PDB file of C-alpha atoms and ligand atoms in Angstrom:
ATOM      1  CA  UNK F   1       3.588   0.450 -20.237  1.00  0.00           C
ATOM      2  CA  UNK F   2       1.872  -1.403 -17.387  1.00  0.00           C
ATOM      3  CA  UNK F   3       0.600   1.060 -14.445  1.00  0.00           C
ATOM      4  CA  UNK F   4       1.061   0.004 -10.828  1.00  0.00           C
ATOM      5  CA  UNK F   5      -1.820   0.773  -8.632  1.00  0.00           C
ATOM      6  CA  UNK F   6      -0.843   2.355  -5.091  1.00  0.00           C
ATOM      7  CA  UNK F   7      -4.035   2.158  -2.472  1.00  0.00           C
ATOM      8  CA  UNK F   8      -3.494   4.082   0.887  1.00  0.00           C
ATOM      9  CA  UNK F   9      -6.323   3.259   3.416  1.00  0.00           C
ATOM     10  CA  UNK F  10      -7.575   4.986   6.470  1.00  0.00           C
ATOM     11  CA  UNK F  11      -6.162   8.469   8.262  1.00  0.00           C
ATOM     12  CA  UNK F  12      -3.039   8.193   5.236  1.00  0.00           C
ATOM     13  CA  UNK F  13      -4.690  11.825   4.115  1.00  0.00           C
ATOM     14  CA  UNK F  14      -3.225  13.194   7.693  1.00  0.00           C
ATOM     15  CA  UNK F  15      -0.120  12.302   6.421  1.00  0.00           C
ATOM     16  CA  UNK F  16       2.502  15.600   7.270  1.00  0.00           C
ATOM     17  CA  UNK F  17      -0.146  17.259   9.590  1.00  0.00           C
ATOM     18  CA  UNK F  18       0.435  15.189  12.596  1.00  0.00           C
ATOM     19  CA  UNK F  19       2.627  12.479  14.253  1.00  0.00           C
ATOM     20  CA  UNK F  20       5.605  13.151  12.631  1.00  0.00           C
ATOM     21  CA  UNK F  21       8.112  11.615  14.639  1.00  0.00           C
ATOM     22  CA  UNK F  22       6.216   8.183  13.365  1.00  0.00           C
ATOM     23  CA  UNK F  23       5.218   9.072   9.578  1.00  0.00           C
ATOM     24  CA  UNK F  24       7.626  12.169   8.650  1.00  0.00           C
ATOM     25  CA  UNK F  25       6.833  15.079   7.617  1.00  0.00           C
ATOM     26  CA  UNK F  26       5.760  14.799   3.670  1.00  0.00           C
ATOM     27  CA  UNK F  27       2.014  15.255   3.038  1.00  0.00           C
ATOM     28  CA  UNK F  28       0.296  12.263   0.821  1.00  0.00           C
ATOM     29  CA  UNK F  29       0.228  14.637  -2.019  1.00  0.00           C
ATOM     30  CA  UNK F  30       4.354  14.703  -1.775  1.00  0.00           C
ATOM     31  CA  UNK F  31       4.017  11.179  -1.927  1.00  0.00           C
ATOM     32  CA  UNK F  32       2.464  10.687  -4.546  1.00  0.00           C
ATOM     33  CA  UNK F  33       5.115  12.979  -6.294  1.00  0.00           C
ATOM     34  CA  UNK F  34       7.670  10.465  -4.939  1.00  0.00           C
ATOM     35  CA  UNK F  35       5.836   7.593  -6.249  1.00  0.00           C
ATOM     36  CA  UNK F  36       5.270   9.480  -9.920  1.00  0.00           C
ATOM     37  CA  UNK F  37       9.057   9.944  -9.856  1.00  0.00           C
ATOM     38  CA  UNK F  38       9.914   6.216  -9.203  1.00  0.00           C
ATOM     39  CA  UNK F  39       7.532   5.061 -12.147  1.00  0.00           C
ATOM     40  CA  UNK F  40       8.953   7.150 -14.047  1.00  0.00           C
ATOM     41  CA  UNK F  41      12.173   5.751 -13.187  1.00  0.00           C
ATOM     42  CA  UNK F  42      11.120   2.273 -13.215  1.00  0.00           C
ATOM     43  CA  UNK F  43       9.240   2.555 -16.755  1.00  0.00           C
ATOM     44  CA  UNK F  44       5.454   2.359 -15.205  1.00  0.00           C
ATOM     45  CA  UNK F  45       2.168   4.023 -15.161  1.00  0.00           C
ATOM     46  CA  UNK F  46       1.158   5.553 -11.675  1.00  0.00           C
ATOM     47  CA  UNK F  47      -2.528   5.491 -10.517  1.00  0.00           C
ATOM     48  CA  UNK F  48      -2.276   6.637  -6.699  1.00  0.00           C
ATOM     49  CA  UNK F  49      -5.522   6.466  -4.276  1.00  0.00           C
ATOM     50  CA  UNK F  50      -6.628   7.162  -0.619  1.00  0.00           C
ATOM     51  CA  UNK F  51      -9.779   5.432   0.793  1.00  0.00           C
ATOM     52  CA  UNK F  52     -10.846   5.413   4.551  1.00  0.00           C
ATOM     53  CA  UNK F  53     -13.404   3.613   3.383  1.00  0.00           C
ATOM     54  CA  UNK F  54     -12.406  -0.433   3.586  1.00  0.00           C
ATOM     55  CA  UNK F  55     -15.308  -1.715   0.739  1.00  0.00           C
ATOM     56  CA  UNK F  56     -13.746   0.547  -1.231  1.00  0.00           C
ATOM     57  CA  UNK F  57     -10.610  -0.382  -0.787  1.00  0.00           C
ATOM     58  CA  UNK F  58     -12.132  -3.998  -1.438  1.00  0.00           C
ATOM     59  CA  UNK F  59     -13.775  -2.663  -4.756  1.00  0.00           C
ATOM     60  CA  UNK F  60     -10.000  -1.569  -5.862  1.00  0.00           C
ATOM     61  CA  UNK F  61      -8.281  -4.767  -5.175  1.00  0.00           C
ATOM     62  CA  UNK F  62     -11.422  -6.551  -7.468  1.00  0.00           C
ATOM     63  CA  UNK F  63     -10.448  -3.735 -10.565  1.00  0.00           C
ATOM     64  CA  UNK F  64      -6.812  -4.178  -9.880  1.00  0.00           C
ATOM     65  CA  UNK F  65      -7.239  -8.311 -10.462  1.00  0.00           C
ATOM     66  CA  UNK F  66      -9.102  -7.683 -13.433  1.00  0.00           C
ATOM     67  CA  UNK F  67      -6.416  -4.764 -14.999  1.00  0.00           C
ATOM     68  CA  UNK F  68      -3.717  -7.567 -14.340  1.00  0.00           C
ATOM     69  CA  UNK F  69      -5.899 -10.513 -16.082  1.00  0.00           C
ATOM     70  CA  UNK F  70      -6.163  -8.355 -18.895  1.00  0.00           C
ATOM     71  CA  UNK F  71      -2.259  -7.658 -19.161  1.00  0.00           C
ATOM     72  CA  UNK F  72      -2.494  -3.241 -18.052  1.00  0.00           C
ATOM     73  CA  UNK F  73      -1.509  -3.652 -14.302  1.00  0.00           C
ATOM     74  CA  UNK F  74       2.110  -4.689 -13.045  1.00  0.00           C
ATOM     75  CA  UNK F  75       0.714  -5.192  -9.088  1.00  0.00           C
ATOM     76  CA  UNK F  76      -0.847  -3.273  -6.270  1.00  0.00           C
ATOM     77  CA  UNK F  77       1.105  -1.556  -3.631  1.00  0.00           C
ATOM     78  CA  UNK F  78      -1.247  -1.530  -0.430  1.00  0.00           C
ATOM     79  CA  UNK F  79      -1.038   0.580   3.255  1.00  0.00           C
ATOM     80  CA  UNK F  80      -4.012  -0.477   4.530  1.00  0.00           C
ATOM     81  CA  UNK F  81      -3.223   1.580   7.851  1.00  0.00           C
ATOM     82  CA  UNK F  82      -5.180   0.150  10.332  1.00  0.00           C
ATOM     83  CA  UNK F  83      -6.889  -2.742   8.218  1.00  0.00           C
ATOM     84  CA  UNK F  84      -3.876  -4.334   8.150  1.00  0.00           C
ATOM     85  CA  UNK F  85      -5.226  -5.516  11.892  1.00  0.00           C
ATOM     86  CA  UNK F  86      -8.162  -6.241  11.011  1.00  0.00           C
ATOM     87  CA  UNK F  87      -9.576  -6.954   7.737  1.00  0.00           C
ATOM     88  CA  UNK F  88     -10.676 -10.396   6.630  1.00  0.00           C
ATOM     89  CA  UNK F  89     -12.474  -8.365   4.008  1.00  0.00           C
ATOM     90  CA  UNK F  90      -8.865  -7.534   2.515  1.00  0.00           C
ATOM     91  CA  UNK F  91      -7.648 -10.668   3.012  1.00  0.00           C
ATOM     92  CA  UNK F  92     -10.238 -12.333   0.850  1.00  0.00           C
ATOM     93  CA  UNK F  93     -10.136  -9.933  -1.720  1.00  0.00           C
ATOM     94  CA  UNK F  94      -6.553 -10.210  -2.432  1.00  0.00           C
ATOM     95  CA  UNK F  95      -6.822 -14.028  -1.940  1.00  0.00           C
ATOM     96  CA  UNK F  96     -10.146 -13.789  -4.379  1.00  0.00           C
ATOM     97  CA  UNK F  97      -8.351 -12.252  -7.099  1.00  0.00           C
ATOM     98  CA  UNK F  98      -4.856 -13.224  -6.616  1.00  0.00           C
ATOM     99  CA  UNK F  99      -3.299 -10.069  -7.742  1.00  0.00           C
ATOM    100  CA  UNK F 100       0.422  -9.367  -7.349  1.00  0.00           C
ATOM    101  CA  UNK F 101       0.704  -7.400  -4.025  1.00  0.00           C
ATOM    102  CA  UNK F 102       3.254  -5.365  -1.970  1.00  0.00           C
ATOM    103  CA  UNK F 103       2.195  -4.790   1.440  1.00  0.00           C
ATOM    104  CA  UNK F 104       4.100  -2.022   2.341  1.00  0.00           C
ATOM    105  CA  UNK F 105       4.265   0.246   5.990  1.00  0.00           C
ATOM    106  CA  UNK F 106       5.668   3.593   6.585  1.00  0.00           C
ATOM    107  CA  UNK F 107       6.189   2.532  10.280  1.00  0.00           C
ATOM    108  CA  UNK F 108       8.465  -0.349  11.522  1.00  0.00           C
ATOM    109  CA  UNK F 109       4.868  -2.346  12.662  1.00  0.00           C
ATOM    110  CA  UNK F 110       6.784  -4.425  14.614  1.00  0.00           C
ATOM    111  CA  UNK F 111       8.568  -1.829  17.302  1.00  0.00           C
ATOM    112  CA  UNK F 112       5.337  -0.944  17.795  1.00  0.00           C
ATOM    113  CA  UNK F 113       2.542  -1.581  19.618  1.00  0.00           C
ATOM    114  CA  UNK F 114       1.058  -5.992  19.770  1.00  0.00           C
ATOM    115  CA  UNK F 115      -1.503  -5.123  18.161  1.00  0.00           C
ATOM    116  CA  UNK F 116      -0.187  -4.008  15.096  1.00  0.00           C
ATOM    117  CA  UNK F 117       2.341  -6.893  14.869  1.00  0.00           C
ATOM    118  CA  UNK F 118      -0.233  -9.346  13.486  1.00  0.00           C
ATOM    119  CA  UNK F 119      -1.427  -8.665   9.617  1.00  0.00           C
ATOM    120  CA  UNK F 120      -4.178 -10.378   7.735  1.00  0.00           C
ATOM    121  CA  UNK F 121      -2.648  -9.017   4.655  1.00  0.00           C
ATOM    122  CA  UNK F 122       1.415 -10.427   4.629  1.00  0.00           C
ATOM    123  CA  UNK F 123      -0.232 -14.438   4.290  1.00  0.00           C
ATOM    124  CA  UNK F 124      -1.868 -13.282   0.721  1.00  0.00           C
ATOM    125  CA  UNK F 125       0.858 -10.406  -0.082  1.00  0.00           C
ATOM    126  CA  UNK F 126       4.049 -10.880  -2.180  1.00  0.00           C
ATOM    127  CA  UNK F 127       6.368  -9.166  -0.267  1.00  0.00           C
ATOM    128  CA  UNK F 128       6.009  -6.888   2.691  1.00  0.00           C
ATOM    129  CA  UNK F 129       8.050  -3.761   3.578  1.00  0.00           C
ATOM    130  CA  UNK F 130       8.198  -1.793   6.178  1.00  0.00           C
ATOM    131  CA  UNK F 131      10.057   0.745   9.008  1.00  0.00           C
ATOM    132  CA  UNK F 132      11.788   3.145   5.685  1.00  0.00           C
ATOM    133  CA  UNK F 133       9.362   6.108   5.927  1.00  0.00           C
ATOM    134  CA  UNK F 134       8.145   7.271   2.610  1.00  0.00           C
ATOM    135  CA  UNK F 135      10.695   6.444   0.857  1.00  0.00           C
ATOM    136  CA  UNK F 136       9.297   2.520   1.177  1.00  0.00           C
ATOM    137  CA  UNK F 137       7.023   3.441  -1.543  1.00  0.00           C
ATOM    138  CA  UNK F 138      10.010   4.048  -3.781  1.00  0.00           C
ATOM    139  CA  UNK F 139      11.293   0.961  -2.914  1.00  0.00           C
ATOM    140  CA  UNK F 140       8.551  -1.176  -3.089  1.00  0.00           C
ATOM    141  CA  UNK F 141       7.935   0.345  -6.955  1.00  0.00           C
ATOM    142  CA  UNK F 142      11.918  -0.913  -7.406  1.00  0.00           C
ATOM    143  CA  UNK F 143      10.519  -4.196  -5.821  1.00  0.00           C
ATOM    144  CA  UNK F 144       8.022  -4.473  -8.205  1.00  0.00           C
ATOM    145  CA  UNK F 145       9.912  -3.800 -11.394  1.00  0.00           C
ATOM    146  CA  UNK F 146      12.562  -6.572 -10.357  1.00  0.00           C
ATOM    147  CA  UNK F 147       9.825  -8.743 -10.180  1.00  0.00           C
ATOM    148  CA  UNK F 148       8.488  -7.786 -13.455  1.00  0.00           C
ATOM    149  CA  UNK F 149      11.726  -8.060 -14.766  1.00  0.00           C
ATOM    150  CA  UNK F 150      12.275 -11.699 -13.264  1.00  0.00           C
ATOM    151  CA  UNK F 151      14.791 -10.893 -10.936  1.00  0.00           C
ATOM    152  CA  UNK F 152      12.992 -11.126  -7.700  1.00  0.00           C
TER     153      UNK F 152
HETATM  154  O1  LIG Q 201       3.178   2.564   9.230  1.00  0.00           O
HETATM  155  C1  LIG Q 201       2.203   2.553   8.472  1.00  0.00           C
HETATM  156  O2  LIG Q 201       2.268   2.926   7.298  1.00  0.00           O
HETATM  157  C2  LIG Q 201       0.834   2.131   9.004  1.00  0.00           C
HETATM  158  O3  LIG Q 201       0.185   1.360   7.987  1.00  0.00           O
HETATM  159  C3  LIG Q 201       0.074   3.422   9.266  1.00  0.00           C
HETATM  160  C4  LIG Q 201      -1.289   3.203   9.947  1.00  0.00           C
HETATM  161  C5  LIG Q 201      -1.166   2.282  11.163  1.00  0.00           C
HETATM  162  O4  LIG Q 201      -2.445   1.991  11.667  1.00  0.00           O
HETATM  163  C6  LIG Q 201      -0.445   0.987  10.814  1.00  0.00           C
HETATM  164  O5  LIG Q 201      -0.317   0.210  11.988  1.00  0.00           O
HETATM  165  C7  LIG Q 201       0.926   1.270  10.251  1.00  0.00           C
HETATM  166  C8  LIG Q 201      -1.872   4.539  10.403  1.00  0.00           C
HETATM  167  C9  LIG Q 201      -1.976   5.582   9.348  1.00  0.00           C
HETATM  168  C10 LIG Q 201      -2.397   6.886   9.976  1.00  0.00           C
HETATM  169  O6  LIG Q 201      -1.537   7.891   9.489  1.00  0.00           O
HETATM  170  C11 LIG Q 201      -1.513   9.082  10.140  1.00  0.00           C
HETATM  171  C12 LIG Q 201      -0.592   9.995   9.678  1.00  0.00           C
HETATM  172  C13 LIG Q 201      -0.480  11.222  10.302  1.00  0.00           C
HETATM  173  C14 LIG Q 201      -1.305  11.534  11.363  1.00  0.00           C
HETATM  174  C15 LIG Q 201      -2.225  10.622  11.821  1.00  0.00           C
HETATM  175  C16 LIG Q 201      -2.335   9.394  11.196  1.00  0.00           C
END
């Protein structure tokens, strides 16, 4: 069974505890239960992380390219929160290792404010998602088993 690897960057912890009327009102640790569920569903492995820390975020995406050389990893779902704006670091580590990824936002990015309408992840991601709450992570796992499967 191949795993997919779900990274959440920066301020994703607060998730439930504030803003709700943006990011809902489920707590990380609910979605991780989500995304355990969806594996499940979809016949994966789950390993879920947080980082608000973007070199280690960096350090994930280099162990995620070598789990998929070696055949264990299916792809990487990434929120890199705020990154997303700004990271060239991200960009060249997903370019680097050319893993399979999903960028994925709980937020529609683009009713929002300019500056979170540019990414420096979607040129090096897969497939981008975002504006379905939670739930996106559900979908993107779906995404990613279609994929697997050959049919996306
Ligand atoms: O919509 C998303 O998932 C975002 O990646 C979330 C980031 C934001 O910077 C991106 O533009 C869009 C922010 C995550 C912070 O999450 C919080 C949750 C609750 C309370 C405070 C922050």
């Amino acid at each position: 069974m191949k795993t997919v690897l779900i990274l959440n960057g920066p301020n994703l912890n607060l998730l439930g505890t504030r803003e709700p009327q943006v990011y809902g009102a489920q707590t990380l640790a609910d979605v991780q239960a989500l995304c355990d569920r969806a594996c499940d569903a979809n016949g994966f492995d789950l390993d879920f992380r947080q980082s608000n820390h973007e070199g280690e975020l960096v350090e994930w995406i280099h162990e995620a390219g070598r789990a998929q050389a070696a055949g264990t990893l299916a792809g990487v779902i990434l929120n890199a929160g705020a990154y997303t704006h700004t990271s060239v670091a991200l960009f060249d580590a997903i370019k680097g290792t050319g893993v399979t990824l999903i960028e994925l936002h709980i937020s529609n990015v683009f009713a929002r404010e300019a500056f979170r309408h540019h990414s420096y992840i979607s040129p090096v991601a897969k497939a981008v998602m975002c504006g379905f709450g939670v739930n996106g992570y559900a979908l993107a796992i779906a995404g990613l088993a279609a994929m697997q499967a050959g049919s996306a």
